Amino acid sequence: MNLTNLEKVLKNEPKYRIKQINEAIYRKFISSWDEATILSKELRETLKKECPIDITADVLVSKEKDSIKAKIKLKDGLEIETVMMRHIDGRNTVCVSSQVGCPLKCKFCATGMMGFKRDLTHEEIIEQVVFFERYLKGERVTNVTFMGMGEPFLNYDNVMKAIRFLNKELNIGARSMSVSTAGIVEGINKFADEGLQVNLAISLHAPNDKLRSELIPIDKKYPLKKLLKAVDEYILKTNRQVMFEYLLIKDINDSDKHAEELAKLIKKPLYFLNLIMYNPTGVFEPSKRSREFKDKLNKLKVNFSERHRFGEDIKAACGQFYIK
Ligand code: SF4
């Protein structure tokens, strides 16, 4: 999809034309200009040449058919991965990428291992959702999470533009969108002032800086004290709950002592813990003592939820996005 020339094509057209076009692409989810019969044949032919709307992607569907992963080819030939999770309650969540690769090199994450290529434009972020809207043929994408390839707050402006566009044009509720950060403090500060009802999630994964900086190198720049101060200020400004994600990795962060340290950090108003079972990426192994860890948290009266595992067999689960 490449709409860079749209303004040029519509230069001599009446103002309402852009509304009609947005309606066709982002509400009716046409996949060919031929379907936009509200436009003249001549305009459709020009748009075909100047503004292609086809999306090139390889699709993989999980055994359970509850996750669909798409590898989308961008206009410069680079590729990104995006996944849609189909929940039993009818929600369809698309997990979008915000960068091609990622510069943060978190140890447990396949994307981190592939290095950083470039930021995505806001159109390229939106395109991932449009792809699945077309795929669903009538059913709708209900939720969007910025948890795919890349650190969203390192591509802040394009992520915010995409969020506002998805909300306004595709009607996806702000409260149904979430941005997950490895802990970029400047991003959290700015996000607090956006006046958006979008959810914030923090990739925590360790309850102390010694371990966290080994797993998430950016912790050296933004240690827990700094990070949690930014989170507290965010909560003060927005009064919104913040989700802390914690991957359970075998013999790394899953002991009772880790649970105790975690409880000390997390037992605060509007802090909420989300446990994620680690998905193998070739470096670590999934924890074998998740039950004991959860029991310990329960004893310590920590509120937490556990994320349902999607798409492990098609490498579409958390931390598994990778392009060779
Ligand atoms: S976990 Fe997120 S921030 Fe860390 S390397 Fe992977 S994509 Fe980047």
Tab-separated table of C-alpha atoms and ligand atoms in Angstrom:
chain	number	residue	atom	x	y	z
A	1	MET	CA	0.000	0.000	0.000
A	2	ASN	CA	1.458	3.397	-0.917
A	3	LEU	CA	-0.694	6.507	-0.628
A	4	THR	CA	2.140	9.051	-0.808
A	5	ASN	CA	0.823	10.438	-4.107
A	6	LEU	CA	-2.788	10.702	-2.991
A	7	GLU	CA	-2.725	14.445	-2.361
A	8	LYS	CA	-1.182	15.051	-5.784
A	9	VAL	CA	-3.795	12.870	-7.518
A	10	LEU	CA	-6.666	14.644	-5.750
A	11	LYS	CA	-5.301	18.169	-6.397
A	12	ASN	CA	-8.142	19.130	-8.753
A	13	GLU	CA	-10.852	17.027	-7.116
A	14	PRO	CA	-13.534	18.386	-4.762
A	15	LYS	CA	-12.718	18.286	-1.027
A	16	TYR	CA	-15.212	15.512	-0.220
A	17	ARG	CA	-13.276	13.087	-2.441
A	18	ILE	CA	-10.715	12.369	0.315
A	19	LYS	CA	-13.582	11.499	2.673
A	20	GLN	CA	-14.983	9.064	0.120
A	21	ILE	CA	-11.563	7.510	-0.340
A	22	ASN	CA	-10.899	7.166	3.389
A	23	GLU	CA	-14.331	5.599	3.762
A	24	ALA	CA	-13.544	3.079	1.005
A	25	ILE	CA	-10.100	2.115	2.381
A	26	TYR	CA	-10.642	2.333	6.133
A	27	ARG	CA	-14.344	1.524	6.586
A	28	LYS	CA	-15.211	-0.723	3.658
A	29	PHE	CA	-11.676	-2.140	3.496
A	30	ILE	CA	-11.548	-2.430	-0.283
A	31	SER	CA	-8.516	-4.297	-1.590
A	32	SER	CA	-8.724	-3.001	-5.173
A	33	TRP	CA	-9.664	0.440	-6.507
A	34	ASP	CA	-12.182	-1.324	-8.798
A	35	GLU	CA	-14.366	-1.822	-5.708
A	36	ALA	CA	-14.588	1.946	-5.107
A	37	THR	CA	-17.464	2.348	-7.531
A	38	ILE	CA	-18.399	5.719	-6.022
A	39	LEU	CA	-15.366	7.145	-7.882
A	40	SER	CA	-15.239	7.735	-11.636
A	41	LYS	CA	-13.578	5.056	-13.753
A	42	GLU	CA	-10.942	7.557	-14.825
A	43	LEU	CA	-9.997	8.439	-11.242
A	44	ARG	CA	-9.898	4.767	-10.300
A	45	GLU	CA	-7.457	4.072	-13.149
A	46	THR	CA	-5.182	6.939	-11.997
A	47	LEU	CA	-5.332	5.737	-8.402
A	48	LYS	CA	-4.391	2.227	-9.514
A	49	LYS	CA	-1.213	3.578	-11.049
A	50	GLU	CA	-0.324	6.264	-8.496
A	51	CYS	CA	-1.625	4.881	-5.202
A	52	PRO	CA	-1.469	1.075	-5.007
A	53	ILE	CA	-3.532	-0.350	-2.145
A	54	ASP	CA	-2.612	-4.000	-2.409
A	55	ILE	CA	-0.799	-5.446	0.619
A	56	THR	CA	1.759	-8.158	-0.080
A	57	ALA	CA	1.927	-10.672	2.739
A	58	ASP	CA	2.661	-14.310	3.565
A	59	VAL	CA	0.146	-15.690	6.031
A	60	LEU	CA	0.536	-18.483	8.583
A	61	VAL	CA	-2.370	-19.816	10.663
A	62	SER	CA	-1.796	-21.633	13.982
A	63	LYS	CA	-3.043	-25.200	14.561
A	64	GLU	CA	-5.760	-23.915	16.872
A	65	LYS	CA	-6.677	-21.302	14.242
A	66	ASP	CA	-6.643	-18.658	16.969
A	67	SER	CA	-3.542	-16.820	15.705
A	68	ILE	CA	-2.798	-15.591	12.246
A	69	LYS	CA	0.643	-14.231	11.494
A	70	ALA	CA	1.330	-12.054	8.468
A	71	LYS	CA	4.759	-11.238	7.092
A	72	ILE	CA	4.146	-7.986	5.236
A	73	LYS	CA	6.471	-6.712	2.516
A	74	LEU	CA	7.025	-2.951	2.710
A	75	LYS	CA	7.537	-0.678	-0.270
A	76	ASP	CA	11.351	-0.736	0.122
A	77	GLY	CA	11.380	-4.544	0.188
A	78	LEU	CA	11.929	-4.850	3.972
A	79	GLU	CA	9.550	-7.116	5.871
A	80	ILE	CA	7.736	-6.975	9.196
A	81	GLU	CA	5.613	-9.407	11.141
A	82	THR	CA	2.222	-8.749	12.669
A	83	VAL	CA	-0.214	-11.131	14.301
A	84	MET	CA	-3.925	-11.284	14.979
A	85	MET	CA	-5.227	-13.189	18.000
A	86	ARG	CA	-8.828	-14.400	17.882
A	87	HIS	CA	-10.241	-14.586	21.403
A	88	ILE	CA	-13.117	-16.895	22.344
A	89	ASP	CA	-15.146	-13.890	23.528
A	90	GLY	CA	-15.185	-12.521	19.955
A	91	ARG	CA	-12.403	-9.942	20.273
A	92	ASN	CA	-9.808	-9.779	17.514
A	93	THR	CA	-6.540	-8.268	18.716
A	94	VAL	CA	-3.869	-7.196	16.263
A	95	CYS	CA	-0.350	-6.925	17.650
A	96	VAL	CA	1.452	-4.442	15.420
A	97	SER	CA	5.125	-3.728	14.829
A	98	SER	CA	6.418	-0.175	15.138
A	99	GLN	CA	9.944	-0.659	13.763
A	100	VAL	CA	11.712	-3.022	11.360
A	101	GLY	CA	13.800	-4.945	13.889
A	102	CYS	CA	14.660	-3.285	17.203
A	103	PRO	CA	17.751	-1.562	18.578
A	104	LEU	CA	17.169	-2.569	22.223
A	105	LYS	CA	18.463	-6.154	22.001
A	106	CYS	CA	16.512	-7.651	24.900
A	107	LYS	CA	18.076	-11.053	25.510
A	108	PHE	CA	14.855	-13.063	25.458
A	109	CYS	CA	13.502	-11.547	22.237
A	110	ALA	CA	13.985	-12.795	18.679
A	111	THR	CA	13.368	-9.319	17.216
A	112	GLY	CA	16.192	-7.911	19.349
A	113	MET	CA	18.558	-10.447	17.785
A	114	MET	CA	17.870	-9.280	14.214
A	115	GLY	CA	19.131	-5.731	14.834
A	116	PHE	CA	17.482	-2.478	13.816
A	117	LYS	CA	16.681	-1.504	10.221
A	118	ARG	CA	14.364	1.511	10.407
A	119	ASP	CA	11.270	3.078	11.956
A	120	LEU	CA	7.896	2.381	10.373
A	121	THR	CA	5.849	5.292	9.061
A	122	HIS	CA	2.431	5.769	10.606
A	123	GLU	CA	0.901	4.509	7.328
A	124	GLU	CA	2.904	1.278	7.612
A	125	ILE	CA	1.627	0.755	11.159
A	126	ILE	CA	-1.979	1.370	10.060
A	127	GLU	CA	-1.488	-0.956	7.067
A	128	GLN	CA	-0.981	-3.904	9.444
A	129	VAL	CA	-4.431	-3.355	10.942
A	130	VAL	CA	-5.985	-2.783	7.505
A	131	PHE	CA	-4.497	-6.101	6.371
A	132	PHE	CA	-6.394	-7.976	9.096
A	133	GLU	CA	-9.589	-5.956	8.610
A	134	ARG	CA	-9.566	-7.180	5.001
A	135	TYR	CA	-8.684	-10.715	6.128
A	136	LEU	CA	-11.681	-10.801	8.498
A	137	LYS	CA	-14.105	-9.952	5.668
A	138	GLY	CA	-16.800	-8.218	7.680
A	139	GLU	CA	-15.830	-9.072	11.271
A	140	ARG	CA	-13.788	-6.298	12.841
A	141	VAL	CA	-10.455	-5.797	14.554
A	142	THR	CA	-11.473	-4.787	18.088
A	143	ASN	CA	-8.118	-4.253	19.828
A	144	VAL	CA	-4.635	-3.128	18.831
A	145	THR	CA	-1.481	-3.662	20.873
A	146	PHE	CA	1.888	-2.112	20.104
A	147	MET	CA	3.851	-5.167	21.201
A	148	GLY	CA	5.227	-6.477	17.919
A	149	MET	CA	8.662	-5.719	16.482
A	150	GLY	CA	10.331	-2.611	17.844
A	151	GLU	CA	10.136	-0.222	20.778
A	152	PRO	CA	7.095	2.040	20.159
A	153	PHE	CA	8.473	4.970	22.183
A	154	LEU	CA	11.570	5.100	19.960
A	155	ASN	CA	9.203	5.834	17.068
A	156	TYR	CA	6.968	8.024	19.180
A	157	ASP	CA	5.434	10.459	16.673
A	158	ASN	CA	4.479	7.812	14.119
A	159	VAL	CA	2.976	5.604	16.829
A	160	MET	CA	0.863	8.496	18.161
A	161	LYS	CA	-0.252	9.432	14.619
A	162	ALA	CA	-1.235	5.814	13.968
A	163	ILE	CA	-3.162	5.584	17.272
A	164	ARG	CA	-5.155	8.745	16.525
A	165	PHE	CA	-5.875	7.589	12.974
A	166	LEU	CA	-6.990	4.092	14.063
A	167	ASN	CA	-9.262	5.705	16.620
A	168	LYS	CA	-10.783	8.300	14.285
A	169	GLU	CA	-10.950	6.516	10.925
A	170	LEU	CA	-11.179	2.828	11.866
A	171	ASN	CA	-13.239	3.469	14.990
A	172	ILE	CA	-11.002	1.391	17.270
A	173	GLY	CA	-11.606	2.574	20.832
A	174	ALA	CA	-8.658	4.259	22.573
A	175	ARG	CA	-9.276	2.029	25.614
A	176	SER	CA	-8.933	-0.980	23.321
A	177	MET	CA	-5.382	-0.038	22.356
A	178	SER	CA	-2.211	-0.646	24.384
A	179	VAL	CA	1.359	0.535	24.017
A	180	SER	CA	4.090	-1.562	25.578
A	181	THR	CA	7.505	-0.101	26.326
A	182	ALA	CA	10.753	-1.611	27.573
A	183	GLY	CA	10.952	1.488	29.772
A	184	ILE	CA	11.809	4.586	27.715
A	185	VAL	CA	11.239	7.227	30.383
A	186	GLU	CA	10.942	10.235	28.032
A	187	GLY	CA	8.255	8.336	26.098
A	188	ILE	CA	6.272	7.590	29.284
A	189	ASN	CA	6.465	11.270	30.282
A	190	LYS	CA	5.214	12.448	26.888
A	191	PHE	CA	2.531	9.752	26.758
A	192	ALA	CA	1.151	10.991	30.080
A	193	ASP	CA	0.441	14.367	28.465
A	194	GLU	CA	-1.258	13.041	25.302
A	195	GLY	CA	-4.724	13.071	26.854
A	196	LEU	CA	-5.366	9.604	25.407
A	197	GLN	CA	-7.267	6.764	27.044
A	198	VAL	CA	-4.804	4.267	25.535
A	199	ASN	CA	-3.349	1.670	27.949
A	200	LEU	CA	0.295	1.666	28.972
A	201	ALA	CA	2.240	-1.542	29.582
A	202	ILE	CA	5.795	-1.875	30.890
A	203	SER	CA	8.036	-4.838	30.030
A	204	LEU	CA	9.384	-5.498	33.512
A	205	HIS	CA	10.601	-9.123	33.411
A	206	ALA	CA	12.905	-8.768	36.441
A	207	PRO	CA	12.411	-7.368	39.943
A	208	ASN	CA	15.887	-5.813	40.352
A	209	ASP	CA	18.301	-3.848	38.172
A	210	LYS	CA	21.081	-6.432	38.307
A	211	LEU	CA	18.955	-9.041	36.548
A	212	ARG	CA	16.881	-6.585	34.525
A	213	SER	CA	19.903	-4.915	32.948
A	214	GLU	CA	21.137	-8.357	31.856
A	215	LEU	CA	17.816	-9.152	30.195
A	216	ILE	CA	16.915	-5.644	28.999
A	217	PRO	CA	20.102	-3.621	28.391
A	218	ILE	CA	18.163	-0.308	28.265
A	219	ASP	CA	17.665	-0.767	32.038
A	220	LYS	CA	21.201	0.608	32.466
A	221	LYS	CA	20.002	3.934	31.059
A	222	TYR	CA	16.594	3.808	32.751
A	223	PRO	CA	16.982	1.814	35.986
A	224	LEU	CA	13.920	0.740	37.934
A	225	LYS	CA	13.929	3.754	40.271
A	226	LYS	CA	13.805	6.172	37.336
A	227	LEU	CA	11.332	4.020	35.426
A	228	LEU	CA	8.892	3.577	38.308
A	229	LYS	CA	9.079	7.288	39.137
A	230	ALA	CA	7.936	7.996	35.569
A	231	VAL	CA	5.156	5.413	35.943
A	232	ASP	CA	4.006	6.996	39.222
A	233	GLU	CA	3.894	10.413	37.577
A	234	TYR	CA	1.958	8.933	34.658
A	235	ILE	CA	-0.582	7.451	37.086
A	236	LEU	CA	-0.857	10.733	38.962
A	237	LYS	CA	-1.617	12.598	35.734
A	238	THR	CA	-3.904	10.069	34.074
A	239	ASN	CA	-5.348	8.014	36.937
A	240	ARG	CA	-5.008	5.017	34.624
A	241	GLN	CA	-3.906	1.499	35.536
A	242	VAL	CA	-0.484	0.406	34.267
A	243	MET	CA	0.214	-3.181	33.273
A	244	PHE	CA	3.590	-4.709	34.160
A	245	GLU	CA	4.553	-7.652	31.986
A	246	TYR	CA	6.648	-10.419	33.477
A	247	LEU	CA	7.926	-13.314	31.367
A	248	LEU	CA	8.535	-16.431	33.426
A	249	ILE	CA	11.921	-17.800	32.369
A	250	LYS	CA	13.372	-21.035	33.755
A	251	ASP	CA	15.997	-20.519	36.491
A	252	ILE	CA	16.342	-16.833	35.611
A	253	ASN	CA	13.486	-14.908	37.241
A	254	ASP	CA	11.108	-17.561	38.603
A	255	SER	CA	12.277	-18.256	42.179
A	256	ASP	CA	10.343	-17.481	45.384
A	257	LYS	CA	12.888	-14.770	46.107
A	258	HIS	CA	12.094	-13.125	42.761
A	259	ALA	CA	8.392	-13.287	43.598
A	260	GLU	CA	9.062	-11.586	46.951
A	261	GLU	CA	11.102	-8.824	45.304
A	262	LEU	CA	8.433	-8.440	42.647
A	263	ALA	CA	5.696	-8.133	45.269
A	264	LYS	CA	7.589	-5.271	46.919
A	265	LEU	CA	7.777	-3.399	43.602
A	266	ILE	CA	4.319	-4.071	42.314
A	267	LYS	CA	1.963	-3.764	45.299
A	268	LYS	CA	0.907	-0.204	44.600
A	269	PRO	CA	-2.399	1.337	43.580
A	270	LEU	CA	-3.083	1.056	39.840
A	271	TYR	CA	-0.095	-1.245	39.263
A	272	PHE	CA	-1.168	-4.541	37.719
A	273	LEU	CA	0.980	-7.575	36.976
A	274	ASN	CA	0.569	-9.734	33.881
A	275	LEU	CA	2.476	-13.020	33.846
A	276	ILE	CA	3.531	-14.380	30.481
A	277	MET	CA	4.821	-17.873	29.892
A	278	TYR	CA	8.136	-17.594	28.072
A	279	ASN	CA	8.088	-18.687	24.448
A	280	PRO	CA	11.334	-20.333	23.378
A	281	THR	CA	13.516	-18.205	21.099
A	282	GLY	CA	16.593	-20.411	21.389
A	283	VAL	CA	18.191	-18.574	24.333
A	284	PHE	CA	16.165	-19.428	27.441
A	285	GLU	CA	13.594	-22.010	28.440
A	286	PRO	CA	10.058	-21.568	29.769
A	287	SER	CA	9.776	-21.723	33.571
A	288	LYS	CA	8.924	-25.113	35.081
A	289	ARG	CA	7.684	-23.584	38.331
A	290	SER	CA	5.002	-21.191	37.190
A	291	ARG	CA	2.499	-22.794	39.603
A	292	GLU	CA	4.809	-22.245	42.609
A	293	PHE	CA	5.538	-18.691	41.465
A	294	LYS	CA	1.836	-17.910	41.210
A	295	ASP	CA	1.158	-19.534	44.609
A	296	LYS	CA	3.825	-17.347	46.147
A	297	LEU	CA	2.315	-14.222	44.564
A	298	ASN	CA	-1.104	-15.213	45.845
A	299	LYS	CA	0.312	-15.669	49.369
A	300	LEU	CA	1.854	-12.215	49.084
A	301	LYS	CA	-1.539	-10.855	47.959
A	302	VAL	CA	-0.307	-9.586	44.594
A	303	ASN	CA	-3.010	-9.040	41.975
A	304	PHE	CA	-2.040	-10.577	38.678
A	305	SER	CA	-3.398	-12.070	35.487
A	306	GLU	CA	-1.890	-14.603	33.159
A	307	ARG	CA	-1.728	-14.080	29.436
A	308	HIS	CA	-3.212	-16.771	27.224
A	309	ARG	CA	-0.581	-18.243	24.917
A	310	PHE	CA	-1.223	-17.657	21.255
A	311	GLY	CA	0.557	-18.838	18.151
A	312	GLU	CA	3.632	-20.540	19.575
A	313	ASP	CA	3.635	-23.109	16.741
A	314	ILE	CA	3.827	-20.391	14.066
A	315	LYS	CA	6.351	-18.290	16.022
A	316	ALA	CA	3.768	-15.584	16.517
A	317	ALA	CA	3.904	-15.471	20.304
A	318	CYS	CA	5.465	-12.752	22.458
A	319	GLY	CA	9.121	-12.190	21.658
A	320	GLN	CA	9.183	-14.535	18.668
A	321	PHE	CA	8.878	-12.070	15.773
A	322	TYR	CA	11.910	-12.445	13.531
A	323	ILE	CA	12.759	-11.787	9.878
A	324	LYS	CA	15.814	-13.515	8.444
B	1	SF4	S1	11.352	-7.065	23.654
B	1	SF4	FE1	10.586	-5.280	22.544
B	1	SF4	S2	12.062	-3.677	23.068
B	1	SF4	FE2	13.069	-5.601	23.594
B	1	SF4	S3	14.244	-6.180	21.742
B	1	SF4	FE3	12.235	-7.153	21.592
B	1	SF4	S4	11.009	-5.758	20.366
B	1	SF4	FE4	12.780	-4.598	21.163
